[in-house]
XYZ file of C-alpha atoms in Angstrom:
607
model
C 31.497 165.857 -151.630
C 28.923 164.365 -148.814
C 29.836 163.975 -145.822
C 28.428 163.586 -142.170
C 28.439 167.231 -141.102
C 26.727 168.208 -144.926
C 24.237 165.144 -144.858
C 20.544 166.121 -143.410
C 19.297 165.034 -140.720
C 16.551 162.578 -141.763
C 19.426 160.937 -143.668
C 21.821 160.771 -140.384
C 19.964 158.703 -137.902
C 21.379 155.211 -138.023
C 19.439 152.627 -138.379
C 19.007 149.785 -135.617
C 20.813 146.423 -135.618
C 18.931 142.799 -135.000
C 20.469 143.282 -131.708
C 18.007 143.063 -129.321
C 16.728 140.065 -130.903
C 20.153 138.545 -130.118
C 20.211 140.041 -126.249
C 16.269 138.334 -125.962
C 18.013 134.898 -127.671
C 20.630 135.421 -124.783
C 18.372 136.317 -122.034
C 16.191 132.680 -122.800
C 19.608 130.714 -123.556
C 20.870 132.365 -119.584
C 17.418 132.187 -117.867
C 16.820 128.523 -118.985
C 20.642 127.571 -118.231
C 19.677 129.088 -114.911
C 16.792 127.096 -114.374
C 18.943 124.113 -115.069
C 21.180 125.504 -112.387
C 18.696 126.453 -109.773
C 16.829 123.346 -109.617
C 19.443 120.855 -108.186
C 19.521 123.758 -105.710
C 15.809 124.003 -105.424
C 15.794 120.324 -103.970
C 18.281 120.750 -101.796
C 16.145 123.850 -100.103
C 12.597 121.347 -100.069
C 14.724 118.827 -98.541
C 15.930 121.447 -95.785
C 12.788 122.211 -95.216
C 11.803 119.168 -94.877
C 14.571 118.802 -92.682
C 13.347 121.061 -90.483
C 9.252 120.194 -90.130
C 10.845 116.367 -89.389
C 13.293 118.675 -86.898
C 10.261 120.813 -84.800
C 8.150 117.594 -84.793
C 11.086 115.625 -82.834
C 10.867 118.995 -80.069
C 9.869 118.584 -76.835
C 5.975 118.797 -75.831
C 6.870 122.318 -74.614
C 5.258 124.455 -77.466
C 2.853 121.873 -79.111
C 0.074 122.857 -77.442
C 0.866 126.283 -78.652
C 1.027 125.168 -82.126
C -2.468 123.581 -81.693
C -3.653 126.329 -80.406
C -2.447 128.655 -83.300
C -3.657 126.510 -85.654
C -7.014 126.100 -84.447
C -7.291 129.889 -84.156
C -6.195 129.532 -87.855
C -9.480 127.274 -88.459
C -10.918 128.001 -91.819
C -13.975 126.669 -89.750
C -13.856 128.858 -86.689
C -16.477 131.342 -86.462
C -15.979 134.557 -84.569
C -17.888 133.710 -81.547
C -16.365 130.777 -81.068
C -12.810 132.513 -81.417
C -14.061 134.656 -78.631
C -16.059 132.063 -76.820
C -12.181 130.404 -77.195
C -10.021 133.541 -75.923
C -12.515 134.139 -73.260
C -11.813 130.690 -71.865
C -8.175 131.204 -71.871
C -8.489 133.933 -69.767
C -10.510 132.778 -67.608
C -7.580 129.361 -67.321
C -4.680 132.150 -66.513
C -6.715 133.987 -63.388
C -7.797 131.016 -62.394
C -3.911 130.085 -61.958
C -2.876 133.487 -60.583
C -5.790 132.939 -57.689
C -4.735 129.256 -56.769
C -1.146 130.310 -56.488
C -1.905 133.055 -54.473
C -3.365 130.986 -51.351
C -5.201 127.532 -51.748
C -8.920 127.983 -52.222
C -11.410 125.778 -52.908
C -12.616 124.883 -56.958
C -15.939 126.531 -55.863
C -15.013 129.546 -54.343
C -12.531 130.514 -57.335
C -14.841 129.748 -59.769
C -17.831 131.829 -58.314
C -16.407 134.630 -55.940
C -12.453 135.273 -57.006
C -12.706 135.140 -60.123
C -15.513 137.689 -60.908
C -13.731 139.922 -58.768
C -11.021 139.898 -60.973
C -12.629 140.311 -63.758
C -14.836 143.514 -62.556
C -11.559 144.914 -61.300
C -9.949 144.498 -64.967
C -13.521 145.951 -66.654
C -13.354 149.384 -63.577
C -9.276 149.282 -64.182
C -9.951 149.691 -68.007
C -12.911 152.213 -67.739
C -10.437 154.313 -64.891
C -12.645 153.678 -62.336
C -12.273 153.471 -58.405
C -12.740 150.170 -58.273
C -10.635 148.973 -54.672
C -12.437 149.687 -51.560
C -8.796 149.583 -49.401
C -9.716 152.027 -47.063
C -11.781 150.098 -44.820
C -9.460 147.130 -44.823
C -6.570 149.080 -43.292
C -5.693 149.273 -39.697
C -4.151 152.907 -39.231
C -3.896 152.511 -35.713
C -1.010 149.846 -35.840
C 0.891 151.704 -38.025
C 4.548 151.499 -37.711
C 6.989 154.504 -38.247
C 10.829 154.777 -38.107
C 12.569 157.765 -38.826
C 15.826 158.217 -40.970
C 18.098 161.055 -40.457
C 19.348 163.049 -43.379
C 21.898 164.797 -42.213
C 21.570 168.205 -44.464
C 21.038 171.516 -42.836
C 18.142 172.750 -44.981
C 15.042 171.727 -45.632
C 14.196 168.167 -47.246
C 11.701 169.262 -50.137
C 9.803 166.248 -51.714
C 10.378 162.134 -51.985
C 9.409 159.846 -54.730
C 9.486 155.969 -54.123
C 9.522 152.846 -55.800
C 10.298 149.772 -53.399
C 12.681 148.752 -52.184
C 13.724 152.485 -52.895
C 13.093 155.959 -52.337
C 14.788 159.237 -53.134
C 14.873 163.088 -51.871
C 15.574 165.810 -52.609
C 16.756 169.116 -50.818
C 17.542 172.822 -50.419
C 21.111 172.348 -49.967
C 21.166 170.704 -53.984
C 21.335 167.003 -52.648
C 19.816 164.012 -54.399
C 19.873 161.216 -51.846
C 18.826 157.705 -52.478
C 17.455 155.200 -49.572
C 17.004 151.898 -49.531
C 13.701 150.645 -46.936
C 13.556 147.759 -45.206
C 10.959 145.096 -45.851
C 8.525 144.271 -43.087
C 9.147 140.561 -43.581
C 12.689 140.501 -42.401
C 12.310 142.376 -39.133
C 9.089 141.312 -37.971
C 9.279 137.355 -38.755
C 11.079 135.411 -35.921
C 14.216 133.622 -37.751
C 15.121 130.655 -35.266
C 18.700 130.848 -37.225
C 18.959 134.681 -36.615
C 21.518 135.035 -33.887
C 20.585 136.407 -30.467
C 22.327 139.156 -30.662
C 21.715 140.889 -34.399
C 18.693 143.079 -34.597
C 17.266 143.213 -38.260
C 18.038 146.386 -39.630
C 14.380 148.813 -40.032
C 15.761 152.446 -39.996
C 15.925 153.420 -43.960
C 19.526 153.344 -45.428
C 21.197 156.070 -47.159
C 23.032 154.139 -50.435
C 24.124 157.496 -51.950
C 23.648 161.218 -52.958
C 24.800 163.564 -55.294
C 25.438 167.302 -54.935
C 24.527 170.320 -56.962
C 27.358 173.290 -57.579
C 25.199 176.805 -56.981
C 28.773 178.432 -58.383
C 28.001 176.963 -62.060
C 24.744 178.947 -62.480
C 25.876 180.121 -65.729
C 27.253 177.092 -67.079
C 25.087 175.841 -69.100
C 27.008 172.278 -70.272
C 26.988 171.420 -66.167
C 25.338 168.449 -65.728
C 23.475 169.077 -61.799
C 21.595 171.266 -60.306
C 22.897 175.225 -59.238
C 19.796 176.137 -56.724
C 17.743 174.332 -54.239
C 15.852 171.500 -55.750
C 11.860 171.446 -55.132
C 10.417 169.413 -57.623
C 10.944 165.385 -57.859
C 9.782 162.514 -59.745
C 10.408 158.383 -60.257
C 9.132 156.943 -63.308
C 7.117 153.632 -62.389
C 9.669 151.576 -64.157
C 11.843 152.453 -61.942
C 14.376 153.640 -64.756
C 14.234 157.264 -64.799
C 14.539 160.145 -61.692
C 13.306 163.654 -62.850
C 14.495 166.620 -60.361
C 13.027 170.535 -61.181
C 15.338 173.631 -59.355
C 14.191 176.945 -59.114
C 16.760 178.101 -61.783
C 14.800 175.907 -64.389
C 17.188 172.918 -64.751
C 14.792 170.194 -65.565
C 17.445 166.466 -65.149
C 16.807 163.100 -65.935
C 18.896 160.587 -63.764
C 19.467 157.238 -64.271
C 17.465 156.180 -60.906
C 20.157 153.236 -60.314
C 23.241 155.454 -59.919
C 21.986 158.411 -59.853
C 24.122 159.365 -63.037
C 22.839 162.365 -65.462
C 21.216 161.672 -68.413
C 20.010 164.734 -69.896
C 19.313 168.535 -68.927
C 16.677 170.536 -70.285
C 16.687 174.291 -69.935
C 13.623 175.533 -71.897
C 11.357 176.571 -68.747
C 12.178 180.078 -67.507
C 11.266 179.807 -64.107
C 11.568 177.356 -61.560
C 10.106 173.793 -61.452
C 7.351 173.228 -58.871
C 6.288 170.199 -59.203
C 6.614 167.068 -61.116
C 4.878 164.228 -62.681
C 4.774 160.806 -65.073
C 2.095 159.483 -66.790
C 0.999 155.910 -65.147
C 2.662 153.004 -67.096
C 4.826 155.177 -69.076
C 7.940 157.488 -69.454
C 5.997 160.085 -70.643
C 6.814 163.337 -67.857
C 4.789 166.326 -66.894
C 6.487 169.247 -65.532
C 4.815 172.537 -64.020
C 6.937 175.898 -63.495
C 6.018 179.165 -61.952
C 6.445 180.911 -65.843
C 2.656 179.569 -66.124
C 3.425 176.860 -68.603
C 3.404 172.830 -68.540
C 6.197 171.259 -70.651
C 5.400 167.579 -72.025
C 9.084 165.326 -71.917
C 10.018 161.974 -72.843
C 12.062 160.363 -70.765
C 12.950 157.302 -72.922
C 13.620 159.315 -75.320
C 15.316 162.436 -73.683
C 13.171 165.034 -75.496
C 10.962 167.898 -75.400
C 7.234 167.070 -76.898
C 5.161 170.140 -76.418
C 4.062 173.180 -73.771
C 0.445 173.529 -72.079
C -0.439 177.068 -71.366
C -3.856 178.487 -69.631
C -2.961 179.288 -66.547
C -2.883 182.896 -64.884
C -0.432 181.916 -62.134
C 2.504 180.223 -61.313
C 1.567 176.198 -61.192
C 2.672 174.658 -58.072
C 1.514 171.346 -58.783
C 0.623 168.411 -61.037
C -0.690 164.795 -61.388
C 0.220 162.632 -64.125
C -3.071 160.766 -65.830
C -3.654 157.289 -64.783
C -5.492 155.994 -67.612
C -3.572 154.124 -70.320
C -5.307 155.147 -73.408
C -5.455 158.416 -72.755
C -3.100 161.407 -72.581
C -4.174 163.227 -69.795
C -2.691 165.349 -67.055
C -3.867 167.778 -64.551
C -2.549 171.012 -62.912
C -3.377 173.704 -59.927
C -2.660 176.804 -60.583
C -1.951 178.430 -57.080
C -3.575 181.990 -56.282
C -5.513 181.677 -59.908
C -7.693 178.966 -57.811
C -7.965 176.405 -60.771
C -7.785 173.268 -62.198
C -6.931 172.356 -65.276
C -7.284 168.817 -66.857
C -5.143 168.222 -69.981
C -6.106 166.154 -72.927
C -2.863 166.891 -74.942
C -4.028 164.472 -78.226
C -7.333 166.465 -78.744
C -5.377 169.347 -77.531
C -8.049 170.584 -75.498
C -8.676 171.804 -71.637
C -11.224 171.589 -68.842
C -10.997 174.250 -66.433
C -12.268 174.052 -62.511
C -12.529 177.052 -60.811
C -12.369 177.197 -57.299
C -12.446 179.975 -54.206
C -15.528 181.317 -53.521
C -17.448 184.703 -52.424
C -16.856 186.290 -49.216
C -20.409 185.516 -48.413
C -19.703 181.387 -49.421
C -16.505 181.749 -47.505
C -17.788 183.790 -43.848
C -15.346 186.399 -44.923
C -18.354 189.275 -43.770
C -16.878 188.343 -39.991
C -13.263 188.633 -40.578
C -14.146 192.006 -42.116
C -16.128 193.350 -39.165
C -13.490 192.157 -36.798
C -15.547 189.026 -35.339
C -12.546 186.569 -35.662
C -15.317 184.264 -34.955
C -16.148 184.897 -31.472
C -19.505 183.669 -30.174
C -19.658 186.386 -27.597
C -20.503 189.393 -30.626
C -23.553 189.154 -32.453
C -24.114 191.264 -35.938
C -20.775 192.148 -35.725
C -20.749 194.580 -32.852
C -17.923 194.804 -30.460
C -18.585 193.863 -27.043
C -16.263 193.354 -23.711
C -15.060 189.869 -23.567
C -12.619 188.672 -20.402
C -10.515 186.785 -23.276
C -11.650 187.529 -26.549
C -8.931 185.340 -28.251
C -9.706 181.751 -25.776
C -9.802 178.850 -28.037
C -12.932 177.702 -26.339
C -14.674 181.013 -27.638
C -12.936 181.488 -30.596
C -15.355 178.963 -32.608
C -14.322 177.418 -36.323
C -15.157 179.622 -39.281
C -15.391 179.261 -42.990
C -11.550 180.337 -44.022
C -11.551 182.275 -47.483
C -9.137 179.677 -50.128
C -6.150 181.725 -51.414
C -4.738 179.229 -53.218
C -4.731 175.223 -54.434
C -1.350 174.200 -53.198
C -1.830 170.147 -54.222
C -3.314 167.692 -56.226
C -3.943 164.119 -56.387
C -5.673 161.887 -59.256
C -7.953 158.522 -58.249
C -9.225 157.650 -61.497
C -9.866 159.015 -64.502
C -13.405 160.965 -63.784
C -12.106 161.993 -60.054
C -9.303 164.059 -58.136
C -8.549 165.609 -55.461
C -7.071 169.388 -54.412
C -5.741 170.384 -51.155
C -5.346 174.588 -50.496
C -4.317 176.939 -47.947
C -7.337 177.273 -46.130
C -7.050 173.326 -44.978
C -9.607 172.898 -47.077
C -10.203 169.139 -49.105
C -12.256 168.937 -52.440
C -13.584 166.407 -54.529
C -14.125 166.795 -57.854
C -15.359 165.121 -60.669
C -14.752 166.127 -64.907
C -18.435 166.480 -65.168
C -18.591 169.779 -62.680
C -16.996 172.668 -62.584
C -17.619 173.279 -59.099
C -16.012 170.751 -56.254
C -18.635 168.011 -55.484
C -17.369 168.090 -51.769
C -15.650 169.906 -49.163
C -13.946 168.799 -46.269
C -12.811 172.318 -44.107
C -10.249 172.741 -42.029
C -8.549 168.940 -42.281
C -5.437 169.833 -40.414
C -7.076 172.097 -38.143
C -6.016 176.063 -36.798
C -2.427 177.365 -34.952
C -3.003 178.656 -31.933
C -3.726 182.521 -31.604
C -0.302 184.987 -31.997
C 0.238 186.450 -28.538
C -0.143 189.967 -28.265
C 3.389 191.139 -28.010
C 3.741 189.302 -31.679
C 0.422 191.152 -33.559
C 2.094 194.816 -32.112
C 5.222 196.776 -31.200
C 3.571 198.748 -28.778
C 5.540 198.571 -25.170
C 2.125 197.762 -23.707
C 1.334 194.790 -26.240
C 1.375 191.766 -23.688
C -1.364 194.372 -21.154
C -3.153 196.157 -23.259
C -2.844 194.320 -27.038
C -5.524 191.666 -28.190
C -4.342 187.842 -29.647
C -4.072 187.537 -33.081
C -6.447 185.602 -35.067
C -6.371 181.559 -34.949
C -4.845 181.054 -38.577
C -5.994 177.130 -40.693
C -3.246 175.031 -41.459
C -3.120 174.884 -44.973
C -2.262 170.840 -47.082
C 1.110 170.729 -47.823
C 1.373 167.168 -49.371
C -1.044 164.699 -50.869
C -0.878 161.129 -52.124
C -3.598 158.840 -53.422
C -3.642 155.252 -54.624
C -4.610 155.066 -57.935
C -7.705 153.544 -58.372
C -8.484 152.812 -54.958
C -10.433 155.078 -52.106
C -7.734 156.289 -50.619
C -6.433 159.729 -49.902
C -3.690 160.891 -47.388
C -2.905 164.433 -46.465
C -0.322 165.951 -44.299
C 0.514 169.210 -42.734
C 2.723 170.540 -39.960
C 0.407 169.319 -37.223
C 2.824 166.559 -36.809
C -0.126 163.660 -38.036
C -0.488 162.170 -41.452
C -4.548 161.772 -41.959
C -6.276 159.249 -43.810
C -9.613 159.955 -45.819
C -11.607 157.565 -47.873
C -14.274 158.498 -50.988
C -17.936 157.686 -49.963
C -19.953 154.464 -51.335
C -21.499 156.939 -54.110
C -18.401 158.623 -55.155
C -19.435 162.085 -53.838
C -18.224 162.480 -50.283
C -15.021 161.946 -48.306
C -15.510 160.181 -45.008
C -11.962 160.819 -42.497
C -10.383 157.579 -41.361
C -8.159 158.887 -38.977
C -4.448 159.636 -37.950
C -1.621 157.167 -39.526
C 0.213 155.613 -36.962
C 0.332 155.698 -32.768
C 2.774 157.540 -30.060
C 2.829 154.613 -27.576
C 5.758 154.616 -24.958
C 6.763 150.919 -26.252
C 7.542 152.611 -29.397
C 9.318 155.138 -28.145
C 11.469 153.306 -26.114
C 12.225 151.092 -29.079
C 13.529 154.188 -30.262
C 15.663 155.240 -28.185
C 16.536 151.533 -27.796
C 17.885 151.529 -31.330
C 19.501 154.885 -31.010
C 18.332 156.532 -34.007
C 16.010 159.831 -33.902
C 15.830 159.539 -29.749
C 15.487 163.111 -28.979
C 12.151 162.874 -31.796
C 10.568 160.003 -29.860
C 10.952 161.939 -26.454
C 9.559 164.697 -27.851
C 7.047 163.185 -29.966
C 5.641 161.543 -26.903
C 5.210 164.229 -24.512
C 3.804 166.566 -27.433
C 1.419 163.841 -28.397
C 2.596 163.481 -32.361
C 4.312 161.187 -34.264
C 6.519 163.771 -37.035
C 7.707 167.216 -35.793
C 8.441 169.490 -38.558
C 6.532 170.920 -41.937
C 6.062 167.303 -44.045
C 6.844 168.847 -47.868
C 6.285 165.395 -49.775
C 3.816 162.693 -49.434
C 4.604 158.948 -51.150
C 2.471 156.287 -51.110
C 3.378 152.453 -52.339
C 1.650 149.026 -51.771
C 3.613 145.976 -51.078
C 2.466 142.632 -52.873
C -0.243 142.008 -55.089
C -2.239 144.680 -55.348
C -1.548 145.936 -51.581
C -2.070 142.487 -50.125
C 0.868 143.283 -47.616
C -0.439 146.343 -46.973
C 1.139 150.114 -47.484
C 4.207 151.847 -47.024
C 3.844 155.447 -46.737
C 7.408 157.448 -47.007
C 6.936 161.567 -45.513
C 9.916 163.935 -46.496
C 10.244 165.889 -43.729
C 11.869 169.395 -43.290
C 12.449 172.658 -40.928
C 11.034 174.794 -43.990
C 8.556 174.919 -46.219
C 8.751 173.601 -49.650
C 8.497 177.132 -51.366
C 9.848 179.186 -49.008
C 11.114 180.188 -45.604
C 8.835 182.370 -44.366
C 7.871 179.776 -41.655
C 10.296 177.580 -39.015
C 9.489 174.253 -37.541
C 11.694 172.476 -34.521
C 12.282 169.017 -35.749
C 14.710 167.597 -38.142
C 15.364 167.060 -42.100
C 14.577 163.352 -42.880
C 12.348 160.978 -44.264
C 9.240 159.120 -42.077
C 8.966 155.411 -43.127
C 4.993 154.142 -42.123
C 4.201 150.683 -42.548
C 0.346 150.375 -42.604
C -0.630 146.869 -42.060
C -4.209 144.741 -43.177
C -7.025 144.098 -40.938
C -7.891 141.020 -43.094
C -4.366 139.431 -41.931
C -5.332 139.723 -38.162
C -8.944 138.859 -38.857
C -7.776 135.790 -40.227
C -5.345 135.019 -37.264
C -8.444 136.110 -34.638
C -10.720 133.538 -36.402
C -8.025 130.803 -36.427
C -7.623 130.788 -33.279
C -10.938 131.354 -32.227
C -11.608 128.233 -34.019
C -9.154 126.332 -32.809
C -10.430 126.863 -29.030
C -14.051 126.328 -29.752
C -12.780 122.774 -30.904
């Protein structure tokens, strides 16, 4: 008896039905009875469509030049030259525009003079090349300044600014945000303005926010736990980045000051602070040695730098566009380091210098650079330690405290020796050196260099110490560099025509008694202006943060210069200034303006 189970195998496959003949039959008899379907729908669709060509014709003459544009870029005919020869022409239309609307020029004079200068600007801009000589057309000495009282009873640390705005940051773990006044509305006479209102020009304090230093060990708190001393404003404007010296890295909303994120990989403090020029991209440099890469669109961690023997205490975000660049100063290790974090490569520039380079042989043999002793042999002097006799020497550098990017082949490094450098990528070595910028305290009086009963008889002065660069700002792509110090002046220094000097400019802003009395007038920092006046400088106290901003096009209205000023240093406390915590507003005006106004009205006399 057969069955299934007893059958073989070859005999148990079943054979196949004339199926998938029948499916195929189906499939046509569907797809055609689709097709029958689809095409009463298919002419609906062309007659939508041609709906809507018969629709964009009947627009406005808004976009049909852009159409004829497109399609005459689309040009089967159009060779690439003349596509070229055609976007070149284009851009040449839209300056052409921007330089009529920005004052009324003749056909002529755009065509031959404003225009070029555009376009070499844009070609140097691309490159990341100085290409703005800005220096020259500034008038430092009719600088304004106001001063805006903080309030706090440590030590303001750092600023960042991005008009109308600026923030700070302080030792007692405040965020505070200001809001400047424009030039415009104090200084142009309103006929409407009542009598008796005075524009407002003292900087307004919109709000702060305040740190806990009880929640050290709470790691979901969203502020900061120790004094802040690192700061940074995205140019956007979007995004605040503050650094403490428990290594709480936060990214604010700028606008309200409201937390974003907190980052704790870093495991020392934050020194300093940086973004990348048209970007979100943030640099951050802590004393563990290391640079940490952020995101702050993105709120994340990208990638750590490390190469430095020292604890960074500064850092300059790259200004050119296409590449990722950044560089750093390492403090008492004396270098430089440029970043190229895509090739993921370094250039390091050493600094210091021999004791020979640095006229260190005379400190050694007790000199203290006194004309009066020759080969280092100590002879009677009637005042050994007289600033007339006590002549300037070549201070050793201990350590690059600052830095400061122009271009993309150029920076610049400020150390505690006073001393200014230059340098370019393609040395190692600074290409110049400008000593002693800030100049030298006065000598320690004898009863301060001993304990001896007899000091103030019998003791010697102390030596006549440099003050070292404790802020620096530079406008990028322009040749201009400002430094500051606790010499109560902010000094202005331009880059030489061949890119391998630095000329001084002078002091920013004046200590006239108009100004002063417009101070006291207005009741705000009075005891500063008296003081300022009969000392002979314009900021008293230890200036720990240097920001620099142009107002209009491309500085046309000149410069606004914001100093966050403090009774300590930025790192420390080892030093005490008289003054008070606050920010300096400087308003640094254009000679063209008032060469313009001179010639007008010379002109209008001579006819």
């Amino acid at each position: 008896m057969s069955s299934f189970f007893t059958t073989p195998a070859s005999q148990r496959k079943r054979k196949r039905t004339e199926a998938p003949s029948a499916v195929s039959k189906k499939r046509n008899v569907t797809s055609a009875a689709s097709q029958s379907a689809k095409a009463p729908r298919r002419k609906e669709r062309e007659e939508s469509i041609s709906g809507s060509e018969s629709s964009d014709e009947e627009r406005g003459d808004v976009f049909s030049e852009e159409h004829e544009s497109s399609g005459s870029s689309d040009d089967e005919g159009e060779t690439a030259a003349e596509k070229r020869l055609r976007l070149a022409e284009r851009y040449l239309d839209s300056i052409r525009v921007e330089v009529e609307d920005d004052g009324g020029f003749d056909a002529a004079d755009i065509d031959r003079d404003l225009i070029s200068e555009r376009l070499k600007e844009d070609v140097a801009e691309t490159k990341g090349k100085i290409y703005r000589k800005i220096a020259a057309d500034l008038d430092l000495q009719k600088a304004s300044h106001i001063f805006g009282k903080s309030g706090l009873q440590r030590s303001i640390t750092g600023c960042a600014v991005r008009l109308p705005y600026a923030w700070t940051i302080s030792k007692d773990l405040v965020i505070e945000k200001w809001e400047l006044a424009d030039p415009k509305t104090y200084n142009v006479e309103d006929s409407s303005r009542p009598t008796n209102i005075t524009p407002r020009r003292t900087p307004k304090r919109l709000f702060w926010r305040k740190g806990n230093k009880n929640k050290t060990k709470d790691r979901d708190y969203m502020g900061h736990t120790s004094p802040i001393i690192s700061i940074a404003v995205s140019d956007s404007g979007k995004f605040l980045a503050t650094g403490d010296e428990t290594a709480r890295l936060i990214i604010w909303d700028a606008d309200t000051l409201t937390p974003r994120r907190m980052f704790t990989q870093h495991r020392d403090s934050i020194t300093s602070l940086a973004f990348r020029r048209g970007t979100e991209q943030l640099y951050s440099a802590s004393a563990d040695r290391s640079v940490k890469i952020w995101s702050a669109s993105e709120l994340a961690y990208i990638d750590t730098l490390l190469g430095h023997q020292d604890s960074l205490v500064g850092i300059a975000g790259g200004l050119d566009g296409t590449q990722e660049t950044c560089i750093s100063v390492g403090g008492r290790d004396r270098t430089a380091i440029l970043w190229k974090v895509v090739e993921e490569t370094m250039l390091k520039f050493n600094g210091g210098g021999t004791a020979k380079q640095k006229g260190m042989e005379k400190l050694r043999k007790g000199r203290f650079g006194d004309k009066s002793r020759t080969n280092g042999d100590v002879v009677d002097n009637k005042d050994p330690g007289d600033a007339d006799d006590d002549t300037p020497i070549a201070y050793a550098e201990g350590s690059m405290d600052c830095v400061a990017l122009l271009d993309a082949g150029l920076f610049v490094t400020g150390s505690d020796n006073g001393g200014l450098s230059l340098w370019s990528i393609n040395r190692k070595k600074p290409v110049f050196t400008v000593p002693l910028t800030h100049g030298r305290d006065p000598p320690l009086p004898p009863e301060k260099m001993s304990a001896n009963n007899d000091a103030k008889e019998n003791g010697t002065k102390g030596p006549r110490l440099a003050r070292y660069i404790t802020a620096i700002a530079t406008v990028p792509f322009a040749d201009l560099i400002l430094t500051a110090s606790w010499d109560g002046w902010i000094r202005a220094w331009r880059i030489g025509p061949e890119k391998r000097t630095i000329e001084e400019l002078g002091e920013v802003g004046r200590v006239p008694l108009d100004e002063a009395q417009e101070e006291l007038d207005h009741g705000n920092g009075a005891n500063d202006a008296q003081k300022g006046v009969q000392d002979g400088i314009v900021i008293r106290g230890i200036v720990n943060g240097l920001a620099v901003c142009e107002r209009g096009d491309r500085g046309k209205d000149g410069l606004c210069i914001v100093a966050a000023v403090g009774k300590e240093p930025r790192l420390g406390n080892w030093m005490k200034a008289q003054g008070r915590n606050g920010i300096y507003v400087f308003e640094v005006p254009r000679k063209i303006i008032v060469k313009d106004k001179d010639e007008g009205d010379d002109a209008g006399g001579e006819e």
